[in-house]
Coordinates of C-alpha atoms in Angstrom, one line a residue:
M72 CA 240.8 143.7 90.0
K73 CA 242.3 140.7 88.1
T74 CA 238.8 139.0 88.1
A75 CA 237.2 142.2 86.7
I76 CA 239.9 142.4 83.9
K77 CA 239.4 138.7 83.1
I78 CA 235.6 139.1 82.9
F79 CA 236.1 142.2 80.7
W80 CA 238.3 140.3 78.2
I81 CA 235.9 137.3 78.2
S82 CA 233.1 139.6 77.4
I83 CA 235.0 141.3 74.6
S84 CA 236.0 137.9 73.1
L85 CA 232.4 136.7 73.3
I86 CA 231.1 139.8 71.5
A87 CA 233.8 139.4 68.8
F88 CA 232.9 135.8 68.3
L89 CA 229.2 136.6 68.0
F90 CA 230.0 139.4 65.6
I91 CA 232.0 137.0 63.3
L92 CA 229.2 134.5 63.5
N93 CA 226.7 137.1 62.6
I94 CA 228.6 138.1 59.5
F95 CA 228.5 134.5 58.4
F96 CA 224.8 134.2 59.4
S97 CA 223.8 137.3 57.5
L98 CA 224.9 135.7 54.3
T99 CA 222.3 133.0 54.7
R100 CA 218.7 133.2 53.9
A101 CA 215.9 134.7 56.0
E102 CA 212.8 132.7 56.9
K103 CA 210.0 133.2 54.3
N104 CA 207.2 131.0 55.5
I105 CA 206.2 132.8 58.7
K106 CA 203.0 132.6 60.6
W107 CA 202.3 136.2 61.7
G108 CA 200.2 137.2 64.7
I109 CA 199.4 140.1 67.0
V110 CA 199.2 140.6 70.7
F111 CA 196.1 142.5 71.9
S112 CA 195.4 144.2 75.2
Q113 CA 192.1 145.9 75.9
K114 CA 193.6 147.9 78.7
H115 CA 196.4 149.2 76.5
A116 CA 193.9 150.2 73.7
E117 CA 191.8 152.1 76.3
A118 CA 194.9 153.8 77.8
L119 CA 195.6 155.2 74.3
G120 CA 192.1 156.6 74.2
L121 CA 190.8 154.1 71.6
D122 CA 187.5 152.3 71.2
W123 CA 189.0 148.9 71.9
K124 CA 186.2 147.0 70.2
E125 CA 186.6 149.1 67.1
G126 CA 190.3 148.5 67.0
Y127 CA 189.9 144.7 67.6
L128 CA 187.5 144.4 64.7
A129 CA 189.8 146.5 62.5
M130 CA 192.6 144.1 63.4
L131 CA 190.5 141.1 62.4
D132 CA 188.8 142.5 59.3
D133 CA 191.2 145.1 57.8
L134 CA 194.6 143.6 58.7
K135 CA 193.3 140.1 58.4
A136 CA 195.3 139.1 61.5
N137 CA 194.2 135.5 62.1
N138 CA 196.5 134.6 65.0
I139 CA 195.8 136.6 68.1
K140 CA 197.4 136.5 71.5
I141 CA 194.9 138.0 74.0
L142 CA 196.2 139.3 77.3
V143 CA 193.6 138.4 80.0
H144 CA 193.8 140.9 82.9
W145 CA 192.7 139.4 86.2
D146 CA 191.5 142.7 87.6
L147 CA 189.1 143.2 84.7
I148 CA 187.7 139.6 85.0
E149 CA 187.4 139.4 88.8
N150 CA 187.5 142.9 90.2
K151 CA 185.5 141.6 93.2
R152 CA 186.3 138.3 94.7
G153 CA 184.1 135.6 93.2
D154 CA 182.3 138.0 90.9
F155 CA 183.5 137.2 87.4
F156 CA 182.9 139.6 84.5
F157 CA 183.2 137.8 81.1
E158 CA 181.3 140.0 78.7
D159 CA 184.3 141.6 77.1
L160 CA 186.5 138.5 76.8
D161 CA 183.5 136.4 75.6
W162 CA 183.1 139.0 72.8
K163 CA 186.7 138.9 71.8
V164 CA 186.7 135.1 71.6
R165 CA 183.3 135.0 69.8
E166 CA 184.5 137.5 67.1
A167 CA 187.6 135.5 66.5
E168 CA 185.6 132.3 66.3
K169 CA 183.4 133.8 63.6
R170 CA 186.5 134.4 61.5
D171 CA 188.2 131.1 62.2
G172 CA 190.8 132.8 64.2
N173 CA 193.5 131.2 66.4
I174 CA 193.7 132.5 69.9
I175 CA 196.4 132.2 72.6
L176 CA 194.9 133.2 76.0
V177 CA 197.5 134.6 78.4
I178 CA 196.4 133.9 81.9
G179 CA 197.8 134.4 85.4
M180 CA 198.7 137.4 87.6
K181 CA 201.3 138.7 85.1
P182 CA 199.9 138.5 81.6
G183 CA 201.8 141.5 80.2
R184 CA 201.4 145.3 79.6
W185 CA 202.3 147.8 82.3
P186 CA 202.3 147.4 85.2
E187 CA 202.8 143.8 84.0
C188 CA 201.0 142.2 87.0
H189 CA 197.2 143.0 87.0
I190 CA 196.2 141.8 90.4
P191 CA 192.8 142.9 91.8
G192 CA 193.0 145.1 94.8
W193 CA 191.3 142.5 97.0
A194 CA 193.9 139.9 96.1
R195 CA 196.8 142.4 96.7
L196 CA 195.6 142.7 100.2
Y197 CA 196.3 139.0 100.7
L198 CA 199.9 139.7 99.7
L199 CA 200.2 142.8 101.9
N200 CA 198.9 140.8 104.9
A201 CA 201.2 137.9 104.1
Q202 CA 198.1 135.7 103.5
F203 CA 200.0 133.8 100.8
K204 CA 197.9 130.6 100.9
D205 CA 194.7 132.7 100.3
F206 CA 196.4 134.5 97.4
E207 CA 197.5 131.3 95.7
E208 CA 194.1 129.7 96.1
S209 CA 192.4 132.8 94.6
L210 CA 194.8 132.8 91.7
L211 CA 194.4 129.1 91.0
N212 CA 190.6 129.4 91.2
Y213 CA 190.7 132.3 88.7
I214 CA 192.8 130.3 86.3
K215 CA 190.6 127.3 86.7
T216 CA 187.5 129.4 86.0
I217 CA 189.0 130.9 82.8
V218 CA 190.2 127.5 81.4
E219 CA 186.9 125.8 82.1
R220 CA 184.9 128.6 80.4
Y221 CA 187.0 128.7 77.2
K222 CA 188.4 125.2 76.7
N223 CA 185.5 124.3 74.5
S224 CA 186.1 127.2 72.1
K225 CA 187.4 126.1 68.7
A226 CA 189.5 129.3 68.5
I227 CA 191.7 128.5 71.5
V228 CA 194.9 126.9 70.2
A229 CA 197.1 127.3 73.3
W230 CA 197.3 128.7 76.9
Q231 CA 200.2 130.9 77.9
V232 CA 200.6 130.7 81.7
E233 CA 202.0 134.0 83.0
N234 CA 204.4 136.3 80.9
E235 CA 208.1 136.1 81.7
P236 CA 207.2 135.3 85.4
F237 CA 210.9 134.9 86.5
F238 CA 212.1 138.1 84.8
Y239 CA 211.9 140.8 87.3
F240 CA 210.1 143.7 85.6
G241 CA 207.0 145.8 86.5
D242 CA 204.9 146.3 89.6
C243 CA 204.9 142.7 90.7
P244 CA 205.5 140.6 93.7
K245 CA 208.2 138.0 93.5
I246 CA 206.6 135.1 91.7
D247 CA 207.4 131.7 93.2
K248 CA 208.5 129.0 90.9
E249 CA 206.5 126.3 92.7
L250 CA 203.3 128.4 92.3
V251 CA 203.9 128.7 88.5
K252 CA 204.4 125.0 88.4
R253 CA 201.1 124.5 90.1
E254 CA 199.4 126.9 87.7
I255 CA 200.8 124.9 84.7
S256 CA 199.8 121.6 86.3
L257 CA 196.3 122.9 86.9
V258 CA 195.8 124.0 83.3
K259 CA 197.2 120.7 82.0
S260 CA 194.7 118.8 84.2
L261 CA 191.8 120.8 82.7
D262 CA 192.7 120.8 79.0
S263 CA 195.1 119.1 76.5
R264 CA 196.1 122.2 74.5
P265 CA 199.8 123.1 74.8
I266 CA 201.2 125.4 77.4
I267 CA 203.3 128.3 76.2
F268 CA 206.0 129.6 78.6
A269 CA 207.4 133.1 77.8
D270 CA 210.9 134.3 78.6
S271 CA 213.1 137.3 77.8
G272 CA 214.9 137.1 74.5
E273 CA 217.5 139.6 75.6
F274 CA 218.3 138.3 79.1
S275 CA 217.8 134.6 79.1
F276 CA 218.9 131.3 77.5
W277 CA 215.3 129.9 77.7
I278 CA 216.3 126.8 79.7
Q279 CA 213.7 127.3 82.4
A280 CA 211.1 128.1 79.8
A281 CA 212.0 124.9 77.9
K282 CA 211.7 122.8 81.1
M283 CA 208.3 124.2 82.1
G284 CA 206.4 124.8 78.8
D285 CA 205.4 122.8 75.8
I286 CA 206.3 125.8 73.6
V287 CA 208.9 128.5 74.4
S288 CA 207.9 132.1 73.6
T289 CA 210.6 134.8 73.4
T290 CA 210.6 138.6 73.2
L291 CA 212.5 140.4 70.5
H292 CA 213.1 144.1 71.2
R293 CA 215.6 146.2 69.3
K294 CA 215.6 149.8 70.4
V295 CA 214.6 150.7 74.0
Y296 CA 215.1 153.2 76.8
F297 CA 217.4 151.5 79.3
K298 CA 216.6 153.1 82.6
E299 CA 219.7 151.8 84.4
I300 CA 221.9 154.0 82.3
K301 CA 219.2 156.6 81.4
K302 CA 219.8 156.2 77.6
Y303 CA 218.2 154.9 74.5
I304 CA 220.1 151.9 73.2
T305 CA 220.0 149.3 70.4
Y306 CA 220.5 145.8 71.8
P307 CA 223.8 144.4 70.4
I308 CA 222.3 141.0 69.8
P309 CA 222.4 139.5 66.3
P310 CA 219.6 137.5 64.8
M311 CA 221.7 134.3 64.9
S312 CA 221.6 134.5 68.7
Y313 CA 217.9 133.8 68.7
Y314 CA 218.4 131.2 66.0
L315 CA 221.1 129.3 67.9
K316 CA 219.2 129.3 71.2
S317 CA 216.0 128.0 69.4
K318 CA 218.0 125.2 67.9
I319 CA 219.5 124.3 71.3
V320 CA 216.0 124.2 72.8
K321 CA 214.8 122.0 70.0
L322 CA 217.8 119.7 70.3
F323 CA 217.9 119.2 74.0
F324 CA 214.3 119.6 75.0
G325 CA 212.3 118.9 71.8
K326 CA 210.4 122.2 72.1
D327 CA 209.5 124.7 69.4
V328 CA 210.3 128.4 69.9
I329 CA 208.1 131.3 68.8
I330 CA 208.6 135.0 68.9
G331 CA 205.7 136.0 71.1
E332 CA 206.6 139.7 71.3
L333 CA 208.3 141.4 68.4
Q334 CA 208.7 145.1 69.1
A335 CA 206.5 147.1 66.8
E336 CA 205.8 150.2 69.0
P337 CA 208.0 152.8 70.8
W338 CA 209.7 152.1 74.1
C339 CA 209.9 155.5 75.8
K340 CA 211.4 156.5 79.1
S341 CA 207.7 157.1 80.2
L342 CA 204.6 155.2 79.3
I343 CA 203.8 155.4 75.6
Y344 CA 200.6 157.5 76.2
N345 CA 202.7 160.0 78.1
C346 CA 205.4 160.2 75.4
D347 CA 205.3 162.8 72.6
L348 CA 205.7 161.8 69.0
E349 CA 209.2 163.1 68.6
E350 CA 210.4 160.9 71.4
Q351 CA 208.4 157.9 70.2
N352 CA 210.2 158.3 66.9
I353 CA 213.5 157.5 68.6
T354 CA 212.6 153.8 69.1
M355 CA 209.9 153.2 66.5
N356 CA 209.0 154.6 63.2
F357 CA 208.2 153.2 59.7
T358 CA 211.8 152.6 58.9
Q359 CA 212.5 150.9 62.3
F360 CA 209.4 148.8 61.9
K361 CA 210.6 147.4 58.6
E362 CA 214.1 146.9 60.1
N363 CA 212.6 144.9 63.0
V364 CA 210.6 142.7 60.6
K365 CA 213.7 142.1 58.5
F366 CA 215.7 141.3 61.7
A367 CA 213.0 138.9 62.9
K368 CA 213.0 137.0 59.6
K369 CA 216.7 136.4 60.0
T370 CA 216.2 134.5 63.2
R371 CA 214.5 131.8 61.1
I372 CA 211.9 131.4 63.8
D373 CA 208.7 130.8 61.8
T374 CA 206.0 132.1 64.2
I375 CA 206.1 135.7 65.1
Y376 CA 203.6 137.9 67.1
F377 CA 203.7 141.7 66.8
W378 CA 203.7 143.8 70.0
G379 CA 202.1 147.1 69.2
V380 CA 198.9 146.7 67.1
E381 CA 197.0 149.1 69.4
W382 CA 199.7 151.8 68.7
W383 CA 199.5 151.2 65.0
Y384 CA 195.7 151.8 65.2
W385 CA 196.3 154.9 67.4
M386 CA 198.8 156.3 64.8
K387 CA 196.2 155.7 62.0
E388 CA 193.2 157.0 63.8
K389 CA 194.6 159.8 66.0
Q390 CA 197.7 160.9 64.2
N391 CA 196.7 160.4 60.6
D392 CA 199.7 158.2 59.9
S393 CA 198.7 154.8 58.6
Q394 CA 202.2 153.7 57.2
I395 CA 202.8 150.9 59.7
W396 CA 199.1 149.8 59.6
E397 CA 199.2 149.5 55.8
E398 CA 202.6 147.8 55.8
S399 CA 201.4 145.3 58.4
K400 CA 198.3 144.7 56.3
R401 CA 200.6 143.7 53.4
I402 CA 202.5 141.4 55.8
F403 CA 199.4 139.6 57.1
Q404 CA 198.0 139.2 53.6
G405 CA 201.3 137.7 52.3
E406 CA 202.4 140.5 50.1
V407 CA 205.7 141.1 51.9

């Protein structure tokens, strides 16, 4: 009982300290010279009922988004063992190259978007049958094939190996740290571009990410459905928390920090395409979008990738609401 009370008061003191720091921090300037980017998932666009190629081109040509993080889903590339399908990814890379775009390819078993891990059925059988060596060899061969195919592209600026691999979320097996180290070592042996390691902005101090990656990528979510308490919440985390952690990472590890996932779409209790507009509005709308941009600027982190471009396009094309699309266009074109 005494321990619980002690922990309670320590938590209260920490929150109060952060609150006071945030008041001071809010009086200082926000970052102005930001490199903005977007995260794109073909699967997510298709799940929203969109023509993903049409949306991708609109992102490049209408928004003028020049920095693109592409989630590469293993089950789309190698649905049958050893039978690689590159047509769609080739097209995405080629279209970005035409426009002098900068691409981060996210590779591995857990690149992001629900169910987070996108493991082909044949590879999942290895896990179910405890054939872990076969699974690891297949994963490493897949990564090797991807890197060797695209390392000569002028558009690729970095590789992100896995997405928050040690943050337990999604329909994923437990990801072994030694396996992730082998993935990173493999990519480094094949290409000299930097490795990005992604970690949670809300539940991590990024130490592991700083040890394993050349660049640390963090999430930044503001309003979400928290299934553990079955409520919508706003994270009580001030922008200076991200700022201070980024400075610690720079000071002790010499690594830069980027925001690789700034919330710019709803986070519902169900998947977004099963969530009605009224409920979507709880966690994301035009006002909340602008608030999230303002918040992110106050972290003073100068590279920020939006999470939600597919939903903006869906809102514009399917719901006749282009407010966020038009506002983001202004951001990408330097008007905001």
